[in-house]
XYZ file of C-alpha atoms in Angstrom:
493
model
C 94.598 12.050 -71.098
C 94.005 9.782 -74.104
C 91.036 7.433 -74.035
C 89.710 7.001 -70.499
C 89.175 3.270 -70.900
C 91.962 2.739 -73.427
C 94.192 0.674 -71.124
C 91.303 -1.773 -70.612
C 90.145 -1.987 -74.227
C 93.388 -1.872 -76.231
C 96.141 -4.458 -75.974
C 99.826 -3.605 -75.996
C 101.273 -3.757 -79.503
C 104.961 -4.546 -79.866
C 107.087 -3.156 -82.679
C 107.649 -5.661 -85.454
C 110.821 -7.285 -86.756
C 111.881 -8.168 -90.263
C 112.195 -11.932 -90.827
C 115.355 -13.518 -89.456
C 116.486 -14.759 -92.878
C 116.293 -11.215 -94.220
C 117.933 -9.386 -91.359
C 120.883 -11.766 -91.017
C 122.016 -10.833 -94.530
C 123.218 -7.403 -93.381
C 123.811 -5.118 -90.397
C 120.833 -2.826 -91.017
C 118.226 -2.001 -88.408
C 115.340 -4.451 -88.612
C 112.763 -3.077 -86.166
C 109.495 -2.058 -87.838
C 108.210 0.962 -85.936
C 104.588 1.806 -85.254
C 102.691 3.754 -87.894
C 100.692 6.844 -86.915
C 97.514 4.917 -86.249
C 99.226 2.249 -84.171
C 101.087 4.867 -82.135
C 97.810 6.698 -81.477
C 96.215 3.479 -80.254
C 99.110 2.711 -77.950
C 99.101 6.280 -76.625
C 95.392 5.845 -75.842
C 96.379 3.191 -73.297
C 98.122 5.806 -71.108
C 96.119 6.361 -67.910
C 97.493 9.859 -67.185
C 97.964 8.689 -63.597
C 97.683 11.050 -60.681
C 101.232 9.984 -59.846
C 102.921 8.955 -63.110
C 105.689 6.654 -61.916
C 106.978 6.425 -65.497
C 108.377 9.957 -65.181
C 110.631 8.897 -62.322
C 111.375 5.510 -63.848
C 112.872 7.402 -66.786
C 116.377 8.692 -65.905
C 115.892 11.848 -68.018
C 112.416 12.336 -66.524
C 110.614 12.385 -69.863
C 107.154 13.931 -69.507
C 105.562 10.750 -70.750
C 101.812 11.241 -70.155
C 101.975 14.590 -71.947
C 103.589 13.334 -75.146
C 101.364 10.249 -75.095
C 98.288 12.472 -75.016
C 99.641 14.685 -77.802
C 100.202 11.619 -80.005
C 96.666 10.444 -79.236
C 95.381 13.883 -80.280
C 97.502 13.772 -83.462
C 99.596 16.776 -82.359
C 102.975 15.306 -83.303
C 104.721 18.674 -83.559
C 104.109 19.510 -79.916
C 104.860 15.905 -78.974
C 108.424 16.210 -80.238
C 108.834 19.554 -78.465
C 107.807 17.943 -75.177
C 110.120 14.985 -75.807
C 113.077 17.198 -76.721
C 112.549 19.309 -73.590
C 114.029 16.491 -71.507
C 115.907 14.314 -74.000
C 118.371 15.608 -76.584
C 118.511 12.365 -78.558
C 115.279 10.335 -78.393
C 116.280 8.432 -81.533
C 119.049 6.846 -79.434
C 116.900 5.957 -76.456
C 113.924 5.010 -78.634
C 116.097 2.280 -80.131
C 118.429 0.986 -77.441
C 117.085 2.019 -74.038
C 115.768 -0.940 -71.993
C 112.814 1.285 -71.031
C 112.788 1.443 -67.214
C 109.829 3.799 -67.726
C 107.751 0.831 -68.870
C 108.726 -1.199 -65.821
C 107.403 1.711 -63.718
C 104.181 2.149 -65.751
C 101.080 1.859 -63.541
C 99.361 -0.353 -66.137
C 102.265 -2.734 -65.586
C 101.115 -3.458 -62.032
C 98.763 -6.179 -63.250
C 98.853 -5.912 -67.026
C 101.069 -5.012 -69.974
C 102.805 -1.643 -69.767
C 102.080 1.154 -72.203
C 104.535 0.897 -75.125
C 106.307 4.119 -74.161
C 109.556 3.322 -75.962
C 107.759 2.513 -79.232
C 105.807 5.776 -79.004
C 109.015 7.736 -78.381
C 110.566 5.982 -81.392
C 107.575 6.935 -83.545
C 107.656 10.583 -82.430
C 111.321 11.219 -83.219
C 111.276 9.336 -86.517
C 108.265 11.386 -87.641
C 109.966 14.581 -86.477
C 113.025 13.863 -88.613
C 110.911 12.942 -91.636
C 108.858 16.129 -91.299
C 111.923 18.354 -90.910
C 111.056 19.431 -87.372
C 114.502 18.668 -85.945
C 116.503 21.791 -86.670
C 119.609 23.485 -85.337
C 119.097 25.999 -82.519
C 122.158 28.239 -82.538
C 122.477 30.742 -79.674
C 121.220 34.286 -80.069
C 124.128 35.658 -78.050
C 127.674 34.455 -77.343
C 129.165 34.502 -73.848
C 132.825 34.512 -74.831
C 133.446 31.511 -72.587
C 135.253 28.432 -73.908
C 134.412 24.902 -72.801
C 136.204 21.668 -73.667
C 134.104 18.498 -73.582
C 136.303 15.393 -73.594
C 134.495 12.328 -74.895
C 131.786 12.346 -77.547
C 129.435 9.634 -76.333
C 125.832 10.503 -75.425
C 126.908 12.350 -72.258
C 129.415 14.490 -74.153
C 127.068 15.126 -77.065
C 124.223 16.174 -74.762
C 126.451 18.437 -72.687
C 128.026 20.035 -75.758
C 124.620 20.760 -77.261
C 123.236 22.308 -74.081
C 126.309 24.475 -73.534
C 126.446 25.645 -77.148
C 122.788 26.620 -77.118
C 123.389 29.086 -74.268
C 126.242 30.745 -76.144
C 129.459 29.103 -74.989
C 132.178 28.194 -77.474
C 132.281 24.415 -77.133
C 134.934 22.066 -78.504
C 134.081 18.362 -78.419
C 137.147 16.086 -78.343
C 137.086 12.429 -79.424
C 140.036 10.020 -79.549
C 138.455 7.896 -82.289
C 137.870 8.835 -85.915
C 134.127 9.512 -85.526
C 132.036 10.794 -82.655
C 129.551 8.732 -80.704
C 131.677 6.828 -78.193
C 130.301 3.363 -77.468
C 127.184 4.299 -79.421
C 129.452 4.347 -82.456
C 131.883 1.544 -81.719
C 130.080 -0.589 -79.156
C 126.432 -0.804 -80.208
C 126.017 -2.914 -83.373
C 124.510 -1.198 -86.397
C 121.598 -3.634 -86.453
C 120.491 -2.137 -83.135
C 121.202 1.472 -84.089
C 122.517 2.642 -87.440
C 125.204 5.290 -87.177
C 123.415 7.695 -89.508
C 121.463 8.773 -86.414
C 124.705 9.949 -84.805
C 125.918 11.589 -88.020
C 122.897 13.834 -88.434
C 123.107 14.889 -84.787
C 126.782 15.713 -85.374
C 125.718 18.029 -88.207
C 123.171 19.638 -85.893
C 125.813 20.178 -83.206
C 128.142 21.842 -85.695
C 125.314 24.055 -86.948
C 124.753 25.136 -83.355
C 128.390 26.156 -82.989
C 130.085 23.073 -81.551
C 133.587 22.453 -82.867
C 134.161 18.718 -83.257
C 137.726 17.432 -83.140
C 138.187 13.717 -83.759
C 141.367 11.596 -83.670
C 142.527 13.639 -80.688
C 143.649 11.863 -77.530
C 143.566 13.894 -74.341
C 146.344 12.465 -72.200
C 147.678 9.001 -72.963
C 146.366 5.468 -72.857
C 148.158 2.989 -70.585
C 150.711 0.826 -72.356
C 149.155 -2.343 -73.714
C 145.631 -0.965 -73.403
C 142.976 -2.764 -75.479
C 140.786 0.360 -75.558
C 139.792 1.450 -79.060
C 141.890 4.447 -80.097
C 142.574 5.771 -83.580
C 143.974 9.107 -82.425
C 146.597 10.820 -84.553
C 147.044 13.818 -82.240
C 147.614 14.154 -78.505
C 146.723 17.064 -76.236
C 147.829 17.267 -72.625
C 145.332 17.907 -69.835
C 147.425 20.915 -68.835
C 146.946 22.436 -72.289
C 143.169 22.081 -72.072
C 143.123 23.653 -68.636
C 145.130 26.555 -70.013
C 143.088 27.081 -73.194
C 139.557 26.672 -71.835
C 137.486 28.287 -69.101
C 136.017 24.908 -68.133
C 136.691 21.263 -68.963
C 134.017 18.577 -68.796
C 135.189 14.954 -68.840
C 132.543 12.676 -70.389
C 134.553 9.665 -71.491
C 133.259 6.142 -71.111
C 133.988 3.361 -68.659
C 136.134 1.513 -71.168
C 138.374 -0.747 -69.112
C 136.906 -4.187 -69.765
C 136.636 -6.672 -66.918
C 139.182 -9.417 -67.515
C 139.069 -13.117 -66.642
C 142.522 -14.143 -65.374
C 141.972 -17.884 -65.620
C 144.777 -20.255 -66.637
C 145.288 -20.164 -70.396
C 144.146 -16.548 -70.725
C 147.153 -15.800 -72.952
C 146.065 -18.260 -75.654
C 145.352 -16.804 -79.103
C 141.666 -16.476 -79.884
C 140.576 -14.927 -76.556
C 139.485 -11.310 -76.909
C 137.497 -8.624 -75.159
C 134.113 -7.902 -76.715
C 135.325 -4.354 -77.277
C 138.078 -5.628 -79.528
C 135.527 -7.572 -81.580
C 132.525 -5.233 -81.891
C 134.266 -1.960 -82.895
C 135.997 -3.632 -85.829
C 132.713 -4.723 -87.378
C 131.262 -1.254 -86.897
C 134.243 0.237 -88.711
C 133.752 -2.163 -91.592
C 130.074 -1.223 -91.702
C 131.170 2.405 -91.862
C 133.152 1.702 -95.028
C 136.588 1.305 -93.474
C 139.053 -1.494 -94.067
C 140.222 -3.378 -90.993
C 143.367 -5.466 -91.323
C 143.062 -8.939 -89.799
C 139.525 -8.309 -88.615
C 138.329 -10.542 -85.787
C 135.603 -12.698 -87.291
C 133.524 -15.659 -86.184
C 133.048 -17.300 -89.598
C 132.770 -21.056 -89.182
C 134.006 -20.875 -85.593
C 132.641 -22.231 -82.353
C 132.210 -19.074 -80.305
C 131.963 -18.846 -76.532
C 130.668 -15.535 -75.170
C 131.393 -15.070 -71.471
C 128.906 -12.608 -70.020
C 125.124 -12.633 -70.161
C 124.381 -8.926 -70.522
C 123.744 -6.604 -73.453
C 127.349 -6.640 -74.645
C 127.302 -10.434 -74.679
C 124.051 -10.359 -76.643
C 125.665 -7.992 -79.161
C 128.510 -10.480 -79.595
C 125.941 -13.214 -80.226
C 124.161 -11.183 -82.916
C 127.394 -10.178 -84.632
C 128.784 -13.738 -84.537
C 125.574 -15.054 -86.083
C 125.868 -12.558 -88.937
C 129.486 -13.583 -89.475
C 128.385 -17.166 -89.961
C 129.537 -18.807 -86.732
C 129.284 -22.585 -86.523
C 127.760 -22.250 -83.065
C 127.544 -19.845 -80.143
C 127.485 -20.650 -76.431
C 126.814 -17.796 -73.992
C 127.843 -18.091 -70.326
C 126.227 -16.395 -67.361
C 127.602 -17.101 -63.876
C 124.327 -16.210 -62.154
C 121.376 -18.631 -62.005
C 118.748 -18.408 -64.725
C 116.224 -15.749 -63.617
C 112.459 -16.374 -63.702
C 110.667 -15.845 -67.014
C 108.191 -13.470 -65.341
C 108.891 -11.048 -62.538
C 106.945 -10.884 -59.276
C 105.252 -7.569 -60.037
C 103.690 -6.949 -56.595
C 107.158 -7.375 -55.106
C 109.291 -5.305 -57.493
C 107.056 -2.698 -59.178
C 107.851 0.142 -59.997
C 111.526 -0.822 -59.933
C 113.554 -2.596 -62.601
C 112.646 -6.280 -62.287
C 114.834 -9.362 -62.297
C 113.587 -11.647 -65.044
C 114.877 -13.614 -68.010
C 115.587 -11.266 -70.882
C 115.760 -12.674 -74.375
C 117.086 -10.237 -76.973
C 116.450 -10.201 -80.701
C 119.997 -11.554 -81.133
C 119.143 -14.505 -78.911
C 115.951 -15.139 -80.859
C 117.545 -15.051 -84.290
C 120.528 -17.199 -83.257
C 118.184 -19.713 -81.629
C 116.015 -19.816 -84.750
C 119.128 -20.681 -86.756
C 119.926 -23.427 -84.248
C 123.224 -21.783 -83.318
C 122.783 -20.564 -79.750
C 123.003 -22.294 -76.395
C 122.620 -20.176 -73.252
C 124.247 -21.533 -70.116
C 123.441 -20.203 -66.644
C 125.129 -20.849 -63.281
C 128.372 -21.744 -65.021
C 131.912 -20.598 -64.261
C 135.111 -20.672 -66.278
C 137.961 -22.577 -64.642
C 140.498 -22.664 -67.444
C 141.086 -21.980 -71.119
C 142.542 -24.965 -72.941
C 144.357 -24.980 -76.259
C 146.789 -26.489 -78.710
C 149.796 -24.881 -80.398
C 149.112 -21.620 -78.575
C 145.501 -21.320 -79.766
C 142.338 -21.727 -77.714
C 140.364 -24.896 -78.427
C 137.998 -24.997 -75.493
C 136.818 -23.635 -72.170
C 136.916 -25.797 -69.062
C 133.827 -25.008 -66.991
C 132.125 -26.017 -63.782
C 128.534 -25.620 -62.636
C 127.989 -23.384 -59.621
C 125.237 -22.839 -57.088
C 124.593 -20.420 -54.271
C 124.704 -21.641 -50.691
C 124.581 -19.363 -47.637
C 125.179 -16.360 -49.867
C 128.278 -17.843 -51.446
C 128.915 -19.310 -54.872
C 130.198 -22.883 -54.663
C 131.154 -25.372 -57.334
C 128.973 -28.395 -58.012
C 131.096 -31.490 -57.573
C 131.567 -33.597 -60.693
C 130.130 -30.963 -63.050
C 133.304 -30.006 -64.897
C 133.270 -30.173 -68.692
C 135.130 -28.717 -71.657
C 133.147 -26.702 -74.171
C 134.643 -26.403 -77.640
C 135.784 -22.910 -78.592
C 137.737 -21.427 -81.493
C 136.915 -17.864 -80.419
C 136.238 -16.640 -76.879
C 134.737 -13.184 -76.320
C 134.909 -11.644 -72.843
C 131.774 -9.545 -72.289
C 131.653 -9.233 -68.526
C 131.194 -5.488 -68.310
C 133.540 -2.598 -67.655
C 135.305 -1.727 -64.438
C 136.443 1.898 -64.792
C 137.561 4.613 -67.210
C 141.045 4.731 -68.680
C 142.990 5.623 -65.549
C 145.634 7.863 -67.091
C 143.043 10.433 -68.227
C 141.907 11.089 -64.668
C 145.478 10.968 -63.404
C 146.541 13.446 -66.074
C 144.050 15.990 -64.742
C 144.741 15.092 -61.125
C 141.119 14.139 -60.564
C 140.381 12.168 -57.414
C 138.854 8.731 -57.945
C 136.229 6.893 -55.975
C 136.567 3.345 -54.665
C 135.707 1.924 -58.101
C 138.267 3.998 -59.974
C 135.754 6.480 -61.414
C 135.994 10.268 -61.269
C 134.857 11.480 -57.869
C 132.150 14.121 -58.234
C 128.786 14.628 -56.596
C 125.456 15.333 -58.301
C 124.343 18.080 -55.946
C 121.978 20.672 -57.394
C 124.537 23.440 -56.883
C 128.113 22.665 -57.840
C 127.262 19.194 -59.090
C 129.681 17.225 -61.256
C 132.628 19.372 -60.160
C 135.806 17.421 -59.374
C 138.517 18.328 -56.890
C 140.385 20.104 -59.714
C 139.304 23.725 -60.302
C 137.126 24.186 -63.420
C 137.224 20.451 -64.244
C 133.910 18.553 -64.207
C 133.000 14.912 -64.885
C 129.762 13.259 -66.007
C 128.477 10.055 -67.551
C 130.157 6.674 -67.291
C 133.497 8.235 -66.359
C 131.800 9.366 -63.131
C 129.039 6.813 -62.442
C 130.578 3.718 -64.019
C 129.154 1.547 -66.767
C 125.523 2.479 -67.299
C 122.756 3.151 -69.807
C 122.664 5.639 -72.673
C 119.718 7.366 -71.012
C 121.718 7.899 -67.817
C 124.571 9.356 -69.878
C 122.220 11.862 -71.501
C 120.830 12.820 -68.096
C 124.272 13.396 -66.601
C 125.452 15.324 -69.650
C 122.469 17.670 -69.377
C 122.860 18.140 -65.638
C 126.607 18.712 -65.884
C 126.037 21.303 -68.615
C 123.879 23.278 -66.216
C 126.560 23.100 -63.524
C 129.262 24.240 -65.955
C 127.065 27.101 -67.172
C 126.379 28.109 -63.586
C 130.095 28.000 -62.812
C 130.918 30.207 -65.794
C 128.045 32.680 -65.558
C 127.039 32.650 -61.896
C 123.555 31.363 -62.751
C 121.960 29.141 -65.384
C 118.634 28.870 -67.170
C 119.421 25.403 -68.473
C 117.050 22.680 -67.261
C 118.349 20.146 -64.831
């Protein structure tokens, strides 16, 4: 382990941020990572527990005490090897993962958790700067062809694993660049897209064929899902041309709010708003881009997507932002003896919240429900709301609490309900009760659907989830596909 008494002697050190005035001028990342010395100090706080709950708290089961100790010893080269053994893309998770590993950290029982995410961030950034992240093409080819449909973190991880064991992998993406919601959902100020681009180059160097602007199947008519495809391939064609097909698309069908006035102009899904700004950041021109300049913005939804809308609206120059959450305001601090080592319920304030609040733009509203959208001349001008409370397990309105909140732009960020249905229907894949692809995660035969040689992993199977869960499922599904093709697999699960 690191320093035996490190967790008692050394305080947790958070990563720094650039000043708000500076970071609001652009869409660049603004987190200031730990330097080598700071990372070593934080790694010294790791207790190397007899039962390291952090390993299980992490969906990809990162071997956290081991890479912490290697950082403490200054052995960064082996640290990245340990990290890469379980996680294909630690630069993604080191930036945008909420770090359930830290919630499970034993130091977190009655103190401040080890800064695992910041250490992971430091390891991968150093590895890239030192040239340690290199392509690992296969030594032998199997002659088997695999189609991976969807190039988010699940698809990228699966494609990389399958290519490294010698399969000919083609990665299909309906948009113009790979990355899925990492590319067109996560704002650049949280994760710059250069991180995806250099992994794309690595994938190609390892033998993955990347085909963008290709839609497998068809989108439903009137769909608001981002799609810049210029070519269409039928599911039947993929099943004919490939020995196995792995579906790794996202859960992209946004949850709607069918309140009166929903058809007014100025009401949009978050995933209409965020992708456009990411395209502009990527150097593209977007006609009639949705912008918040000078507008009173209402964001409906209190999660990460809502926070991303807040941060983007602030950078646009919104006149004000109000964010709704239907649930009551959670406590500022969790009850650790009650919830540890599980993910706690507590108030979470993002960097977007902080910077918007510092500018005097943001108002967060909890226990509030939308009753109606109001407008003039076909355009939204406000949101009629009512306060709610929970009684006997039911949400009830608070009498006399109705009010109208001014709004020129309303962004619906209430999560995602299921994948684009026609893709699953095109393959004939059975769906579960939530409309996701039905497939188990059993050790043998996991991620297989009811359709021969068709597998499903990531959000298309489990529903809306975290990047780290997508990477886990992509890796596990790759093993199942390899096992299906070859009869056995040496890929880790």
